[in-house]
Short mmCIF file of C-alpha atoms and ligand atoms in Angstrom, two decimals:
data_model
loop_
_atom_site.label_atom_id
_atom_site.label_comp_id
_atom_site.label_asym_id
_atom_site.label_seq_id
_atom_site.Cartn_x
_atom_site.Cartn_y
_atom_site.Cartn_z
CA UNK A 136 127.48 228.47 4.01
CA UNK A 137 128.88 231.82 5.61
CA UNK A 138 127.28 235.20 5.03
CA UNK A 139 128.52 238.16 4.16
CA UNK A 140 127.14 241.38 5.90
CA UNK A 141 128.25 244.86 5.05
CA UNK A 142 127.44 247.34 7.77
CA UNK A 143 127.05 251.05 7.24
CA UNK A 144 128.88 252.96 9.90
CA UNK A 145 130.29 255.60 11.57
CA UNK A 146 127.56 255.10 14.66
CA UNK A 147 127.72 253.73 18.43
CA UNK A 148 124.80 251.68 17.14
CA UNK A 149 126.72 250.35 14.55
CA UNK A 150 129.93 249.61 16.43
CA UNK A 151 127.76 247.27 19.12
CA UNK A 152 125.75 245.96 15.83
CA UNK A 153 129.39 244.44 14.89
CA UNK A 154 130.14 243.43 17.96
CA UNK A 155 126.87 241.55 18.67
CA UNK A 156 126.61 240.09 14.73
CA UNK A 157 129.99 238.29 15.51
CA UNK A 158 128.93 237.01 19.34
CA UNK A 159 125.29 235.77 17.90
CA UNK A 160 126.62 234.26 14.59
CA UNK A 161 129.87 233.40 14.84
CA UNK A 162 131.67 232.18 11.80
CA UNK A 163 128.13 231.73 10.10
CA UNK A 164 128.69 235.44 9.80
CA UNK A 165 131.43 237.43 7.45
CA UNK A 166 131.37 240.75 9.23
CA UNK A 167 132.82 244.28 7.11
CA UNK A 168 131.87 247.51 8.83
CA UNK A 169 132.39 250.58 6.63
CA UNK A 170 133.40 253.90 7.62
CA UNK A 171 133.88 257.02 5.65
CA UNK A 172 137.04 257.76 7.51
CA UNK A 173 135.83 261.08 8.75
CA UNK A 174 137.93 259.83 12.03
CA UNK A 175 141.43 260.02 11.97
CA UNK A 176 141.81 257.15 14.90
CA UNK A 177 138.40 255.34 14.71
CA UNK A 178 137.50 253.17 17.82
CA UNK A 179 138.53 249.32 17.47
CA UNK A 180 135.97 247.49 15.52
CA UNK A 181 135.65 243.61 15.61
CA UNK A 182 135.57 242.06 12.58
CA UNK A 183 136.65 243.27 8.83
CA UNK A 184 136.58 247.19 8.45
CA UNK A 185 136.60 248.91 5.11
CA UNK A 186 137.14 253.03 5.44
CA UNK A 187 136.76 255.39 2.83
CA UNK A 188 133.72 256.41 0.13
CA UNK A 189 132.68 253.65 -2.13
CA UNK A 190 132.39 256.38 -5.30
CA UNK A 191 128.70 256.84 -5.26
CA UNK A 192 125.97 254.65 -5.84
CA UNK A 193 127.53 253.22 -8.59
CA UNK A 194 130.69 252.52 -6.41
CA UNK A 195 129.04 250.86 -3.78
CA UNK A 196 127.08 248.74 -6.67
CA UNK A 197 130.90 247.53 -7.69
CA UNK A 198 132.03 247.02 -4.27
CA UNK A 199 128.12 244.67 -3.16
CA UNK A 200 129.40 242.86 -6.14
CA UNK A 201 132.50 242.56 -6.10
CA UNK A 202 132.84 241.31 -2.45
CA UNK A 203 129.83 238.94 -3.05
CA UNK A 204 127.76 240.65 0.10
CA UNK A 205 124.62 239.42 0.89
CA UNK A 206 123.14 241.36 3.37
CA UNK A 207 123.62 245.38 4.22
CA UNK A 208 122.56 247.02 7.22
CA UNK A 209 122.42 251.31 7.05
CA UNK A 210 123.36 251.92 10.32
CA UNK A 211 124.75 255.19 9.75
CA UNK A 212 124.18 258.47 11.66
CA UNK A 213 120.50 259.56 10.87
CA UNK A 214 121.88 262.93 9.29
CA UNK A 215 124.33 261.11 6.49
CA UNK A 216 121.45 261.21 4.25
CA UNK A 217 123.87 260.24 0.89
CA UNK A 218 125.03 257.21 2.11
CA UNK A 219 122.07 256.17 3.01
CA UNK A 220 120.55 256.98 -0.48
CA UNK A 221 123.34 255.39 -2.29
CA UNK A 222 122.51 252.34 -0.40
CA UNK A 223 119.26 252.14 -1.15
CA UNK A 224 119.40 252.89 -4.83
CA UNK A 225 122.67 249.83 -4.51
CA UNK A 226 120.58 247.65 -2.87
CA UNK A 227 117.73 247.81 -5.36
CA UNK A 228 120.13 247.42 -8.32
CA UNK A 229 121.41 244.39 -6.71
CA UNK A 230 118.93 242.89 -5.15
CA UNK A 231 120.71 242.73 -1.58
CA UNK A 232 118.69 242.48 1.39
CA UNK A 233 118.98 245.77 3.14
CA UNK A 234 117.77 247.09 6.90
CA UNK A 235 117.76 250.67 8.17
CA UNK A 236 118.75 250.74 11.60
CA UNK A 237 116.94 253.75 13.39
CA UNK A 238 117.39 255.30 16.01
CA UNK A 239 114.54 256.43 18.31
CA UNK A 240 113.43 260.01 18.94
CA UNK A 241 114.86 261.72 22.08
CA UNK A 242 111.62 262.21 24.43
CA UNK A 243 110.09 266.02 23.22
CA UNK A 244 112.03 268.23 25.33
CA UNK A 245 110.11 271.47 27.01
CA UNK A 246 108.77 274.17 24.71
CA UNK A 247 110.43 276.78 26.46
CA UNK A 248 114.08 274.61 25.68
CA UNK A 249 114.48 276.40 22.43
CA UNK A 250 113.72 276.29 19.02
CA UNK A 251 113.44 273.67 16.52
CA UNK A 252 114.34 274.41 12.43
CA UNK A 253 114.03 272.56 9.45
CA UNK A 254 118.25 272.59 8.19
CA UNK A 255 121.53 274.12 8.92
CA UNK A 256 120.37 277.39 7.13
CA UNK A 257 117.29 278.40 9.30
CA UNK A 258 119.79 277.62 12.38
CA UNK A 259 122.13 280.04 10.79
CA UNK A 260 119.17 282.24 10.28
CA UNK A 261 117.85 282.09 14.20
CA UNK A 262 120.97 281.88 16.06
CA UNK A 263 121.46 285.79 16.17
CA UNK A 264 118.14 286.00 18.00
CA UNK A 265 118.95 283.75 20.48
CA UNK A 266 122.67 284.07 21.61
CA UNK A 267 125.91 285.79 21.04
CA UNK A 268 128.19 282.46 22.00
CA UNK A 269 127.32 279.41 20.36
CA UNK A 270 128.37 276.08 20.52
CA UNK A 271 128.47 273.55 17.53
CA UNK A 272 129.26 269.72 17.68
CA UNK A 273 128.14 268.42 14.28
CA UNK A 274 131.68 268.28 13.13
CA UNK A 275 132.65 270.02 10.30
CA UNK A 276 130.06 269.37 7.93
CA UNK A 277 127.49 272.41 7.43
CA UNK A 278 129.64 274.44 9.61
CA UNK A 279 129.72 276.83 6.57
CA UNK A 280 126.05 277.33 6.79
CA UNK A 281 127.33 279.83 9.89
CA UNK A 282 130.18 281.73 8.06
CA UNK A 283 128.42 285.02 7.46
CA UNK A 284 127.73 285.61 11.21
CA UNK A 285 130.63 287.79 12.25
CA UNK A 286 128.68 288.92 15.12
CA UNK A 287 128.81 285.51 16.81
CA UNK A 288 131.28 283.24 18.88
CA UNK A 289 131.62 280.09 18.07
CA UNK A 290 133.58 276.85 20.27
CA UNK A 291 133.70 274.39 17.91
CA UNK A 292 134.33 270.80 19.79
CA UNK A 293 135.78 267.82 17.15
CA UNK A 294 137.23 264.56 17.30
CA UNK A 295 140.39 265.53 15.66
CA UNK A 296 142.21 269.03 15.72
CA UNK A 297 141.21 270.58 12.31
CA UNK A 298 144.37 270.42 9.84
CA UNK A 299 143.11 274.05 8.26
CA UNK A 300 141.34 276.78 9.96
CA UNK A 301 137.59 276.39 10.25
CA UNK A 302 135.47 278.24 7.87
CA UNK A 303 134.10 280.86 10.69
CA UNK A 304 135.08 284.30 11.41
CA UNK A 305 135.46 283.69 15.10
CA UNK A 306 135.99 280.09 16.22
CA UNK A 307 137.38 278.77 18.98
CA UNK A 308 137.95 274.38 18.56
CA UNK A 309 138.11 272.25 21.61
CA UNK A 310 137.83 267.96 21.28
CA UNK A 311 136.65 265.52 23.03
CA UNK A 312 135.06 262.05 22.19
CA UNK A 313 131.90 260.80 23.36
CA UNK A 314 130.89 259.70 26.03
CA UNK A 315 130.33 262.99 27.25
CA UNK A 316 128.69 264.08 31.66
CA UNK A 317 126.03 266.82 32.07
CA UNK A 318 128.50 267.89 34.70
CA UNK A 319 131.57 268.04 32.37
CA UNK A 320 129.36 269.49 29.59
CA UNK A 321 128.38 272.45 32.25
CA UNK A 322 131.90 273.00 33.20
CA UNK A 323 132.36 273.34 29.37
CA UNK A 324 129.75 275.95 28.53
CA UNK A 325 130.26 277.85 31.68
CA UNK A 326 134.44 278.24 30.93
CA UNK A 327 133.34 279.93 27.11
CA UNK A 328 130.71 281.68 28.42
CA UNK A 329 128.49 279.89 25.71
CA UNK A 330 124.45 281.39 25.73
CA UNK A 331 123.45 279.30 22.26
CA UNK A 332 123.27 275.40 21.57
CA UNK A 333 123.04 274.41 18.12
CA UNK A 334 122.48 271.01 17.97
CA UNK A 335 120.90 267.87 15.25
CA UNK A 336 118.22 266.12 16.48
CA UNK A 337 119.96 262.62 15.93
CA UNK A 338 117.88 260.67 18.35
CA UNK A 339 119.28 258.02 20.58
CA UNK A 340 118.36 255.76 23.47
CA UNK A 341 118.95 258.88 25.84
CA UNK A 342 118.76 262.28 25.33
CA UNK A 343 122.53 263.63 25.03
CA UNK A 344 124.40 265.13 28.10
CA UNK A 345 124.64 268.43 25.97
CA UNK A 346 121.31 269.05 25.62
CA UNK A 347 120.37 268.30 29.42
CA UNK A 348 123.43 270.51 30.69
CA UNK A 349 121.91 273.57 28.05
CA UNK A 350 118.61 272.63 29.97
CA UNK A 351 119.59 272.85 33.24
CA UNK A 352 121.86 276.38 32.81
CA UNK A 353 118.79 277.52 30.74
CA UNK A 354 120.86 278.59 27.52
CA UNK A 355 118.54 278.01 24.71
CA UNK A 356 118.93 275.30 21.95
CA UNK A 357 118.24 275.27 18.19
CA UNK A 358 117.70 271.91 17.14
CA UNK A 359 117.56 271.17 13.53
CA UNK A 360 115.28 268.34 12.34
CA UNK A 361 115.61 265.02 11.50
CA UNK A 362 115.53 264.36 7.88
CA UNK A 363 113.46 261.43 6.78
CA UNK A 364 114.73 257.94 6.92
CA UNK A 365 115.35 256.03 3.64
CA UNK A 366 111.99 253.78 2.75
CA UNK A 367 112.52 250.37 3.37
CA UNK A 368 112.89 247.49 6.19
CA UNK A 369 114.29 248.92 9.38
CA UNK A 370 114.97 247.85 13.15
CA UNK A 371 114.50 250.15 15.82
CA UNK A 372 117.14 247.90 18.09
CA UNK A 373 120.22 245.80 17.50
CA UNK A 374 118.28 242.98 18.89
CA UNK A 375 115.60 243.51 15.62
CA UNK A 376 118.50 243.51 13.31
CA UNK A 377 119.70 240.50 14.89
CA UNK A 378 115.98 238.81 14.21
CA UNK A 379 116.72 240.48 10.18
CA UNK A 380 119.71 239.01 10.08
CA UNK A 381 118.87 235.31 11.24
CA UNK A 382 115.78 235.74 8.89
CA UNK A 383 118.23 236.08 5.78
CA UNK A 384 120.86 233.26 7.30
CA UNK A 385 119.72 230.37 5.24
P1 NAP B 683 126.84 261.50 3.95
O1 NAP B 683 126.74 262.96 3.72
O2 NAP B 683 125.61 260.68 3.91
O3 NAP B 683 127.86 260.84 2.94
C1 NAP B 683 128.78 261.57 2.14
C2 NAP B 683 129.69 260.56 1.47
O4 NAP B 683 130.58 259.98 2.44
C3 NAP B 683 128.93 259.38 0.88
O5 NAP B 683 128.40 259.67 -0.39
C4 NAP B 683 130.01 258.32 0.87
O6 NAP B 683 130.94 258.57 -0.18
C5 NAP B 683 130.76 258.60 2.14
N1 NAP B 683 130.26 257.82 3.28
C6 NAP B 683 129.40 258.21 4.25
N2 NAP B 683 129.24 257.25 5.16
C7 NAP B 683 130.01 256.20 4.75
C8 NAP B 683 130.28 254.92 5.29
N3 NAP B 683 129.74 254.52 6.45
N4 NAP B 683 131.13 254.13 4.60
C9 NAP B 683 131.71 254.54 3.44
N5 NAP B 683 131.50 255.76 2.91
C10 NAP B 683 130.66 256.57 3.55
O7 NAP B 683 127.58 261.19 5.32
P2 NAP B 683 128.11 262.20 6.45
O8 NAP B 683 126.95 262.90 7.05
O9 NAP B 683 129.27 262.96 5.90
O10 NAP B 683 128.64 261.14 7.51
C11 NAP B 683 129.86 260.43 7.28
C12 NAP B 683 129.98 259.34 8.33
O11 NAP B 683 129.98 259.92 9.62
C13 NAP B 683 128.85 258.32 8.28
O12 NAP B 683 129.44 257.05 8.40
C14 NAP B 683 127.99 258.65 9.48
O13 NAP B 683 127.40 257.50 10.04
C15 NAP B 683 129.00 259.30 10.42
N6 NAP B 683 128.41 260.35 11.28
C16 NAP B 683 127.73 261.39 10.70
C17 NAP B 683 127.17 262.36 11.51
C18 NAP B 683 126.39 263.51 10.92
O14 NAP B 683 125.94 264.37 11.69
N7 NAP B 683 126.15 263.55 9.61
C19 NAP B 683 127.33 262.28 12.90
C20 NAP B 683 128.02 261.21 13.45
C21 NAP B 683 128.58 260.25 12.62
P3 NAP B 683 130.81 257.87 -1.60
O15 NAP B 683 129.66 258.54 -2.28
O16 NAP B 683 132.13 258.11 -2.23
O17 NAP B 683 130.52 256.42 -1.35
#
């Protein structure tokens, strides 16, 4: 009988998860990827997509149960720290097998790169110190961790144009979508003059072309820590969760 498998999105990682799920499984394999709809034009995704919060733990309880899914796989962006709560407080309740796909650490970068803090607020706090033009590409969430500094620049780059003005005295947006060239990245912080990176430390297979480009024009980065991944079973490649999710096939 087919499986159902609800995977966590909003990630590269979980996009190719998808995409590999369907090749290796074929219809032994009911594929939903869910995204919050952050996006306004998402990338294709093969297979079912869902988009849009569940309501909570509680919502995503209703929605394991009432679309019968039998596997879940977190493969959401190491900062969304809710989701991936809600999961695994929805998983427990219902008893659904559930993996945490992780992404490795990027490869410790030089001491003298920059700075590393523990949240948004201490990067507030040491961004002053460090530059006068910073540039942010979290998106818009936590951005108003930086709205007191009316001494600093900001660029801003998004996926989508905001529909309201950002929530920063001076803020100039530009967008883009990954993937993303140490060259054009240069080109970028060269053109707004920018002296301050402020980036997450989201891991990946490589270490992003933003963070090499701030490198190699010596402007100094403030990383902000990883939070702690959500106990429980996890892969540290697609290929793993493909092993998880053969394991759980019968
Ligand atoms: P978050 O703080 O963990 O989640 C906030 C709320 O958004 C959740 O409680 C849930 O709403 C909803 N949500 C989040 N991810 C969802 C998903 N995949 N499917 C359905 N609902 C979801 O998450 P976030 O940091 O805002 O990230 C939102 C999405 O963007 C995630 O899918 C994440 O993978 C992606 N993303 C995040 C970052 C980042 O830096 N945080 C970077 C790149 C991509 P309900 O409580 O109503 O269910």
């Amino acid at each position: 009988m087919s499986k159902r498998l609800l995977i966590l999105g909003g990630t590269g990682e979980a996009a190719h998860l998808a995409t590999q799920a369907i090749d290796t499984f074929g219809t032994a394999l009911d594929v939903i990827s869910s995204l919050a709809g952050r996006v306004n034009t998402p990338r294709p995704l093969p297979g079912r997509v869902r988009v849009g919060g569940f309501g909570g733990r509680d919502g995503l309880v209703r929605y394991i149960k009432a679309e019968k899914i039998d596997l879940l796989i977190d493969a959401t962006h190491p900062f969304a720290t809710a989701i991936s709560a809600n999961a695994h407080g929805a998983c427990d309740q219902t008893g659904t097998p559930r993996l945490v796909l992780v992404r490795p650490h990027w490869p410790t970068l030089p001491h003298d790169a920059g700075i590393e803090v523990d949240d948004l607020v201490a990067a507030a706090q040491a961004l002053p110190k460090l530059g006068t033009r910073a540039f942010l590409s979290f998106g818009q969430g936590g951005i108003e961790a930086f709205s007191h500094l009316s001494d600093t620049a900001f660029v801003v780059r998004l996926i989508d144009a905001p529909e309201k003005p950002l929530a920063l005295p001076h803020a100039t947006v530009t967008t883009g979508r990954p993937p993303f060239t140490v060259e054009g990245e240069k080109a970028l912080f060269k053109s707004h003059g920018i002296d301050v990176l402020v980036s997450k430390n989201s891991g990946g297979t490589a270490v992003p072309a933003k963070i090499t480009a701030a490198l190699e024009l010596e402007i100094p980065t403030v990383l902000i820590t990883r939070p702690p991944t959500e106990p429980g079973p996890h892969a540290d490649s697609i290929e793993q969760a493909l092993g998880w999710i053969s394991g759980h096939a019968e």
